[in-house]
Amino acid sequence: MSMWYGNSYGSYHPSTNTDHRIGLRRGRATYSDILAATNDAVQVFEERGFRICAVGGLACKLENNIRTPNDSDLLVLDTTLSQEQLKQILINANSKFYLIPARDPLATYKVLWYKTTAGVRVKVDLLQPGIMSIPNFSSDLIQYKQYLMHRIPVAPFGLVLLLKLQAWEQHRQSPETRYYTKHHTDAQDINYLLPRATSIGVTCDYLPSEFRREARRRVREYIKSYPISKEHWGEIQLRTPAEISRRASMSPHNHPSRGDTNDTRASLDTLADSLSRVRIHQSR
């Protein structure tokens, strides 16, 4: 899923590289191809006790986005193994998965691909909590989406949306044109999904406070570029009830400023002086 997703080392045979180039000529992977790759990866990991879920463009599509993703972005909720070890699990379990050197000749990682039965190639990105600030969360929040014969686990909608927002920011800040141009696609996805997110009452209180704090900052930046999204973002609560209460208690309305205190004190002094004069006048 673009620049912030990648795969690390792995062995490959030169003939695999040649076969891969030939396979790419068969055309772009369809949604069914991407789901086939995803389904096989999910099966391998779940059989071994790992919890895994779709994120990125695939998750957006499974949440009824109109755009078909370019690849399969999968988040493995495991931090005990490296990305390399996770890739090797797939490669050892299913020969349809293989590794190819990265486009950058200086890169120290290789990219994970999947070969369909028809020979079409699908890029697969394996992610883990902690990579590019992706937060961990309870696997109980994973939801399964059914599409034809495929039953795909998907990350919570709130996280999917905020990770897409994070990708928008990172792509927009990228000095490389091939990544920079992706922020337009990210925005299209976000703007399409926002109404659905607000209509179902998406929540984000299960996410770490720091991640939500960064999300609030990104939302402010996003609204500057897409003012029409302000109303929808305003309906998505990025603070927990406790944080809202604490913030309200610190509001200037609840804590008079020094100037307000001085004004109140002066008013009381004036009132006391006036009452004193009234008493003197009455005593006469």
mmCIF file of C-alpha atoms in Angstrom:
data_model
loop_
_atom_site.group_PDB
_atom_site.id
_atom_site.type_symbol
_atom_site.label_atom_id
_atom_site.label_comp_id
_atom_site.label_asym_id
_atom_site.label_seq_id
_atom_site.Cartn_x
_atom_site.Cartn_y
_atom_site.Cartn_z
ATOM 1 C CA MET A 1 0.000 0.000 0.000
ATOM 2 C CA SER A 2 2.329 2.646 -1.228
ATOM 3 C CA MET A 3 5.410 4.027 0.404
ATOM 4 C CA TRP A 4 4.749 3.210 4.020
ATOM 5 C CA TYR A 5 4.244 -0.489 3.461
ATOM 6 C CA GLY A 6 7.015 -2.889 2.563
ATOM 7 C CA ASN A 7 8.482 -6.331 3.030
ATOM 8 C CA SER A 8 11.917 -7.316 4.195
ATOM 9 C CA TYR A 9 14.502 -9.849 3.197
ATOM 10 C CA GLY A 10 13.799 -13.187 1.613
ATOM 11 C CA SER A 11 15.350 -15.652 -0.772
ATOM 12 C CA TYR A 12 14.281 -15.969 -4.363
ATOM 13 C CA HIS A 13 15.452 -17.766 -7.478
ATOM 14 C CA PRO A 14 16.495 -15.801 -10.609
ATOM 15 C CA SER A 15 13.889 -17.680 -12.636
ATOM 16 C CA THR A 16 11.234 -16.359 -10.254
ATOM 17 C CA ASN A 17 12.178 -12.813 -11.190
ATOM 18 C CA THR A 18 11.882 -13.603 -14.903
ATOM 19 C CA ASP A 19 8.596 -15.410 -14.404
ATOM 20 C CA HIS A 20 7.339 -12.433 -12.402
ATOM 21 C CA ARG A 21 8.040 -9.981 -15.225
ATOM 22 C CA ILE A 22 6.204 -12.204 -17.660
ATOM 23 C CA GLY A 23 3.300 -12.506 -15.245
ATOM 24 C CA LEU A 24 2.957 -8.732 -14.934
ATOM 25 C CA ARG A 25 2.232 -8.579 -18.664
ATOM 26 C CA ARG A 26 -0.974 -10.500 -18.065
ATOM 27 C CA GLY A 27 -2.510 -7.284 -16.825
ATOM 28 C CA ARG A 28 -3.597 -5.655 -13.620
ATOM 29 C CA ALA A 29 -5.026 -7.816 -10.852
ATOM 30 C CA THR A 30 -8.800 -7.739 -10.529
ATOM 31 C CA TYR A 31 -10.688 -7.432 -7.263
ATOM 32 C CA SER A 32 -11.289 -11.191 -7.363
ATOM 33 C CA ASP A 33 -7.541 -11.786 -7.789
ATOM 34 C CA ILE A 34 -6.786 -9.580 -4.789
ATOM 35 C CA LEU A 35 -9.383 -11.371 -2.695
ATOM 36 C CA ALA A 36 -7.938 -14.744 -3.697
ATOM 37 C CA ALA A 37 -4.479 -13.668 -2.528
ATOM 38 C CA THR A 38 -5.949 -12.251 0.665
ATOM 39 C CA ASN A 39 -7.979 -15.367 1.370
ATOM 40 C CA ASP A 40 -4.937 -17.632 0.982
ATOM 41 C CA ALA A 41 -2.812 -15.427 3.246
ATOM 42 C CA VAL A 42 -5.531 -15.245 5.895
ATOM 43 C CA GLN A 43 -5.963 -19.008 5.825
ATOM 44 C CA VAL A 44 -2.242 -19.625 6.358
ATOM 45 C CA PHE A 45 -1.969 -17.248 9.300
ATOM 46 C CA GLU A 46 -5.238 -18.163 10.997
ATOM 47 C CA GLU A 47 -4.390 -21.868 10.817
ATOM 48 C CA ARG A 48 -1.261 -21.012 12.803
ATOM 49 C CA GLY A 49 -3.074 -18.986 15.432
ATOM 50 C CA PHE A 50 -2.310 -15.493 14.138
ATOM 51 C CA ARG A 51 -4.963 -12.779 13.995
ATOM 52 C CA ILE A 52 -4.860 -10.888 10.721
ATOM 53 C CA CYS A 53 -7.075 -8.298 9.043
ATOM 54 C CA ALA A 54 -7.310 -6.153 5.934
ATOM 55 C CA VAL A 55 -6.404 -2.473 6.031
ATOM 56 C CA GLY A 56 -5.692 0.148 3.368
ATOM 57 C CA GLY A 57 -7.445 0.193 0.033
ATOM 58 C CA LEU A 58 -8.684 -3.378 0.395
ATOM 59 C CA ALA A 59 -10.380 -2.618 3.706
ATOM 60 C CA CYS A 60 -11.892 0.524 2.193
ATOM 61 C CA LYS A 61 -13.307 -1.551 -0.662
ATOM 62 C CA LEU A 62 -14.740 -4.077 1.782
ATOM 63 C CA GLU A 63 -16.389 -1.112 3.529
ATOM 64 C CA ASN A 64 -18.189 -0.346 0.240
ATOM 65 C CA ASN A 65 -15.707 2.096 -1.295
ATOM 66 C CA ILE A 66 -16.145 2.353 -5.071
ATOM 67 C CA ARG A 67 -12.438 2.179 -5.938
ATOM 68 C CA THR A 68 -10.854 -1.219 -6.524
ATOM 69 C CA PRO A 69 -7.551 -1.530 -4.625
ATOM 70 C CA ASN A 70 -4.235 -2.119 -6.344
ATOM 71 C CA ASP A 71 -2.985 -4.723 -3.881
ATOM 72 C CA SER A 72 -3.677 -6.549 -0.638
ATOM 73 C CA ASP A 73 -2.723 -4.760 2.587
ATOM 74 C CA LEU A 74 -2.802 -7.060 5.606
ATOM 75 C CA LEU A 75 -2.123 -6.261 9.242
ATOM 76 C CA VAL A 76 -0.840 -9.158 11.352
ATOM 77 C CA LEU A 77 -1.510 -8.566 15.045
ATOM 78 C CA ASP A 78 1.820 -9.977 16.150
ATOM 79 C CA THR A 79 4.950 -8.198 17.348
ATOM 80 C CA THR A 80 7.012 -11.236 18.344
ATOM 81 C CA LEU A 81 8.114 -12.087 14.798
ATOM 82 C CA SER A 82 9.736 -9.881 12.183
ATOM 83 C CA GLN A 83 8.200 -9.083 8.816
ATOM 84 C CA GLU A 84 10.793 -11.402 7.289
ATOM 85 C CA GLN A 85 9.651 -14.283 9.461
ATOM 86 C CA LEU A 86 6.010 -13.598 8.642
ATOM 87 C CA LYS A 87 6.763 -13.631 4.923
ATOM 88 C CA GLN A 88 8.646 -16.879 5.249
ATOM 89 C CA ILE A 89 5.612 -18.441 6.918
ATOM 90 C CA LEU A 90 3.557 -17.614 3.828
ATOM 91 C CA ILE A 91 6.199 -18.719 1.357
ATOM 92 C CA ASN A 92 6.773 -22.021 3.130
ATOM 93 C CA ALA A 93 3.056 -22.743 3.445
ATOM 94 C CA ASN A 94 1.865 -21.747 -0.025
ATOM 95 C CA SER A 95 4.002 -21.776 -3.175
ATOM 96 C CA LYS A 96 1.818 -19.103 -4.778
ATOM 97 C CA PHE A 97 3.611 -16.535 -2.610
ATOM 98 C CA TYR A 98 7.106 -15.420 -3.606
ATOM 99 C CA LEU A 99 9.598 -12.551 -3.177
ATOM 100 C CA ILE A 100 10.970 -10.066 -5.690
ATOM 101 C CA PRO A 101 13.711 -7.421 -5.195
ATOM 102 C CA ALA A 102 12.454 -3.912 -4.470
ATOM 103 C CA ARG A 103 12.426 -1.304 -7.217
ATOM 104 C CA ASP A 104 15.078 0.699 -5.386
ATOM 105 C CA PRO A 105 18.444 -1.036 -5.986
ATOM 106 C CA LEU A 106 19.675 0.246 -2.621
ATOM 107 C CA ALA A 107 16.719 -1.169 -0.708
ATOM 108 C CA THR A 108 17.428 -3.941 1.778
ATOM 109 C CA TYR A 109 13.974 -5.478 1.546
ATOM 110 C CA LYS A 110 12.116 -7.553 -0.996
ATOM 111 C CA VAL A 111 8.485 -7.377 -2.002
ATOM 112 C CA LEU A 112 5.914 -10.110 -1.445
ATOM 113 C CA TRP A 113 3.779 -11.182 -4.410
ATOM 114 C CA TYR A 114 1.117 -13.776 -5.126
ATOM 115 C CA LYS A 115 0.532 -15.726 -8.333
ATOM 116 C CA THR A 116 -3.079 -16.624 -9.141
ATOM 117 C CA THR A 117 -4.020 -19.854 -10.886
ATOM 118 C CA ALA A 118 -4.370 -17.803 -14.091
ATOM 119 C CA GLY A 119 -0.863 -16.405 -13.670
ATOM 120 C CA VAL A 120 -1.932 -12.874 -12.665
ATOM 121 C CA ARG A 121 0.301 -11.201 -10.055
ATOM 122 C CA VAL A 122 -0.955 -9.577 -6.845
ATOM 123 C CA LYS A 123 1.242 -7.503 -4.549
ATOM 124 C CA VAL A 124 0.774 -8.314 -0.868
ATOM 125 C CA ASP A 125 1.927 -5.998 1.928
ATOM 126 C CA LEU A 126 2.298 -7.443 5.412
ATOM 127 C CA LEU A 127 2.135 -4.949 8.266
ATOM 128 C CA GLN A 128 2.456 -5.163 12.023
ATOM 129 C CA PRO A 129 1.527 -2.886 14.921
ATOM 130 C CA GLY A 130 4.305 -0.364 15.457
ATOM 131 C CA ILE A 131 5.221 -0.070 11.784
ATOM 132 C CA MET A 132 4.635 3.491 10.613
ATOM 133 C CA SER A 133 2.809 4.261 13.876
ATOM 134 C CA ILE A 134 0.110 1.644 13.259
ATOM 135 C CA PRO A 135 -1.456 1.026 16.686
ATOM 136 C CA ASN A 136 -2.275 -2.291 18.256
ATOM 137 C CA PHE A 137 -5.844 -3.122 19.233
ATOM 138 C CA SER A 138 -7.924 -5.996 20.518
ATOM 139 C CA SER A 139 -8.430 -8.746 17.958
ATOM 140 C CA ASP A 140 -12.038 -8.944 19.191
ATOM 141 C CA LEU A 141 -12.692 -5.783 17.161
ATOM 142 C CA ILE A 142 -11.895 -7.497 13.852
ATOM 143 C CA GLN A 143 -14.992 -7.866 11.689
ATOM 144 C CA TYR A 144 -15.500 -10.340 8.844
ATOM 145 C CA LYS A 145 -16.864 -9.186 5.492
ATOM 146 C CA GLN A 146 -18.365 -11.621 3.013
ATOM 147 C CA TYR A 147 -17.801 -11.185 -0.715
ATOM 148 C CA LEU A 148 -18.918 -14.086 -2.910
ATOM 149 C CA MET A 149 -16.999 -17.117 -1.618
ATOM 150 C CA HIS A 150 -14.513 -15.046 0.362
ATOM 151 C CA ARG A 151 -14.861 -14.205 4.048
ATOM 152 C CA ILE A 152 -12.245 -11.572 4.827
ATOM 153 C CA PRO A 153 -11.317 -10.182 8.267
ATOM 154 C CA VAL A 154 -11.222 -6.379 8.309
ATOM 155 C CA ALA A 155 -9.756 -3.929 10.812
ATOM 156 C CA PRO A 156 -12.227 -1.701 12.720
ATOM 157 C CA PHE A 157 -13.686 0.951 10.416
ATOM 158 C CA GLY A 158 -12.420 3.813 12.582
ATOM 159 C CA LEU A 159 -8.847 2.558 12.302
ATOM 160 C CA VAL A 160 -9.194 1.947 8.553
ATOM 161 C CA LEU A 161 -10.326 5.542 8.071
ATOM 162 C CA LEU A 162 -7.603 7.071 10.262
ATOM 163 C CA LEU A 163 -4.867 4.991 8.611
ATOM 164 C CA LYS A 164 -6.115 6.227 5.252
ATOM 165 C CA LEU A 165 -5.896 9.768 6.645
ATOM 166 C CA GLN A 166 -2.332 9.034 7.761
ATOM 167 C CA ALA A 167 -1.474 7.754 4.279
ATOM 168 C CA TRP A 168 -2.952 10.945 2.776
ATOM 169 C CA GLU A 169 -0.635 13.069 4.909
ATOM 170 C CA GLN A 170 2.449 10.961 4.209
ATOM 171 C CA HIS A 171 1.828 10.869 0.470
ATOM 172 C CA ARG A 172 1.177 14.601 0.344
ATOM 173 C CA GLN A 173 4.507 15.244 2.065
ATOM 174 C CA SER A 174 6.494 12.838 -0.108
ATOM 175 C CA PRO A 175 9.178 14.342 -2.373
ATOM 176 C CA GLU A 176 8.708 11.467 -4.838
ATOM 177 C CA THR A 177 6.095 12.073 -7.524
ATOM 178 C CA ARG A 178 4.952 8.429 -7.617
ATOM 179 C CA TYR A 179 3.982 8.702 -3.961
ATOM 180 C CA TYR A 180 2.873 12.326 -3.899
ATOM 181 C CA THR A 181 0.191 11.789 -6.533
ATOM 182 C CA LYS A 182 -1.377 9.067 -4.395
ATOM 183 C CA HIS A 183 -2.689 11.617 -1.905
ATOM 184 C CA HIS A 184 -5.413 12.556 -4.394
ATOM 185 C CA THR A 185 -6.618 8.947 -4.432
ATOM 186 C CA ASP A 186 -6.431 8.826 -0.638
ATOM 187 C CA ALA A 187 -8.653 11.903 -0.442
ATOM 188 C CA GLN A 188 -11.185 10.367 -2.816
ATOM 189 C CA ASP A 189 -11.371 7.288 -0.603
ATOM 190 C CA ILE A 190 -11.728 9.368 2.556
ATOM 191 C CA ASN A 191 -14.403 11.661 1.139
ATOM 192 C CA TYR A 192 -16.397 8.668 -0.068
ATOM 193 C CA LEU A 193 -16.173 6.790 3.227
ATOM 194 C CA LEU A 194 -16.765 9.697 5.625
ATOM 195 C CA PRO A 195 -20.572 9.807 5.192
ATOM 196 C CA ARG A 196 -20.783 6.056 5.815
ATOM 197 C CA ALA A 197 -18.549 6.372 8.879
ATOM 198 C CA THR A 198 -20.792 9.016 10.417
ATOM 199 C CA SER A 199 -24.007 7.213 9.487
ATOM 200 C CA ILE A 200 -23.003 4.054 11.358
ATOM 201 C CA GLY A 201 -21.538 5.979 14.286
ATOM 202 C CA VAL A 202 -17.946 4.819 13.926
ATOM 203 C CA THR A 203 -15.941 4.899 17.162
ATOM 204 C CA CYS A 204 -12.235 5.334 17.847
ATOM 205 C CA ASP A 205 -11.988 5.200 21.644
ATOM 206 C CA TYR A 206 -10.208 1.826 21.507
ATOM 207 C CA LEU A 207 -7.185 3.449 19.865
ATOM 208 C CA PRO A 208 -4.197 4.842 21.830
ATOM 209 C CA SER A 209 -4.503 8.474 22.922
ATOM 210 C CA GLU A 210 -1.360 9.520 21.037
ATOM 211 C CA PHE A 211 -2.660 8.038 17.791
ATOM 212 C CA ARG A 212 -5.973 9.846 18.236
ATOM 213 C CA ARG A 213 -4.151 13.077 19.063
ATOM 214 C CA GLU A 214 -2.219 12.822 15.808
ATOM 215 C CA ALA A 215 -5.455 12.007 14.005
ATOM 216 C CA ARG A 216 -7.045 15.219 15.311
ATOM 217 C CA ARG A 217 -4.092 17.183 13.994
ATOM 218 C CA ARG A 218 -4.368 15.473 10.605
ATOM 219 C CA VAL A 219 -8.100 16.140 10.506
ATOM 220 C CA ARG A 220 -7.461 19.870 10.939
ATOM 221 C CA GLU A 221 -5.024 19.776 8.024
ATOM 222 C CA TYR A 222 -7.405 17.730 5.919
ATOM 223 C CA ILE A 223 -10.253 20.165 6.473
ATOM 224 C CA LYS A 224 -8.032 22.972 5.192
ATOM 225 C CA SER A 225 -7.763 21.110 1.887
ATOM 226 C CA TYR A 226 -11.329 19.766 1.883
ATOM 227 C CA PRO A 227 -13.562 22.162 3.875
ATOM 228 C CA ILE A 228 -16.661 20.232 2.815
ATOM 229 C CA SER A 229 -15.505 17.337 5.013
ATOM 230 C CA LYS A 230 -15.610 19.409 8.222
ATOM 231 C CA GLU A 231 -19.167 18.482 9.156
ATOM 232 C CA HIS A 232 -18.510 14.747 8.838
ATOM 233 C CA TRP A 233 -15.237 14.876 10.755
ATOM 234 C CA GLY A 234 -17.036 16.787 13.481
ATOM 235 C CA GLU A 235 -19.341 13.817 14.030
ATOM 236 C CA ILE A 236 -16.473 11.363 14.533
ATOM 237 C CA GLN A 237 -15.449 11.419 18.179
ATOM 238 C CA LEU A 238 -11.670 11.265 18.501
ATOM 239 C CA ARG A 239 -11.715 11.789 22.273
ATOM 240 C CA THR A 240 -12.899 9.399 24.967
ATOM 241 C CA PRO A 241 -15.672 10.515 27.365
ATOM 242 C CA ALA A 242 -13.044 10.917 30.100
ATOM 243 C CA GLU A 243 -10.921 13.122 27.843
ATOM 244 C CA ILE A 244 -13.949 15.214 26.915
ATOM 245 C CA SER A 245 -14.849 15.685 30.591
ATOM 246 C CA ARG A 246 -11.281 16.576 31.525
ATOM 247 C CA ARG A 247 -11.065 19.035 28.649
ATOM 248 C CA ALA A 248 -14.352 20.650 29.661
ATOM 249 C CA SER A 249 -13.164 21.081 33.251
ATOM 250 C CA MET A 250 -10.122 22.950 31.960
ATOM 251 C CA SER A 251 -12.216 25.263 29.788
ATOM 252 C CA PRO A 252 -11.794 29.027 30.394
ATOM 253 C CA HIS A 253 -15.555 29.155 31.058
ATOM 254 C CA ASN A 254 -15.027 26.986 34.118
ATOM 255 C CA HIS A 255 -11.859 28.741 35.255
ATOM 256 C CA PRO A 256 -12.093 32.556 35.290
ATOM 257 C CA SER A 257 -9.046 34.321 33.993
ATOM 258 C CA ARG A 258 -7.005 36.668 36.158
ATOM 259 C CA GLY A 259 -8.652 39.575 34.401
ATOM 260 C CA ASP A 260 -12.128 38.217 35.121
ATOM 261 C CA THR A 261 -11.208 37.725 38.782
ATOM 262 C CA ASN A 262 -9.916 41.271 39.077
ATOM 263 C CA ASP A 263 -13.056 42.652 37.430
ATOM 264 C CA THR A 264 -15.259 40.691 39.821
ATOM 265 C CA ARG A 265 -13.265 41.893 42.799
ATOM 266 C CA ALA A 266 -13.529 45.514 41.617
ATOM 267 C CA SER A 267 -17.274 45.150 41.149
ATOM 268 C CA LEU A 268 -17.667 43.808 44.679
ATOM 269 C CA ASP A 269 -15.608 46.692 46.061
ATOM 270 C CA THR A 270 -17.806 49.173 44.200
ATOM 271 C CA LEU A 271 -20.958 47.490 45.493
ATOM 272 C CA ALA A 272 -19.652 47.528 49.075
ATOM 273 C CA ASP A 273 -18.772 51.217 48.770
ATOM 274 C CA SER A 274 -22.252 52.017 47.445
ATOM 275 C CA LEU A 275 -23.944 50.141 50.290
ATOM 276 C CA SER A 276 -21.782 51.982 52.799
ATOM 277 C CA ARG A 277 -22.866 55.329 51.368
ATOM 278 C CA VAL A 278 -26.511 54.262 51.512
ATOM 279 C CA ARG A 279 -26.182 53.394 55.202
ATOM 280 C CA ILE A 280 -24.518 56.749 55.964
ATOM 281 C CA HIS A 281 -27.278 58.599 54.100
ATOM 282 C CA GLN A 282 -30.000 56.682 55.965
ATOM 283 C CA SER A 283 -28.382 57.389 59.357
ATOM 284 C CA ARG A 284 -28.677 61.091 58.656
#
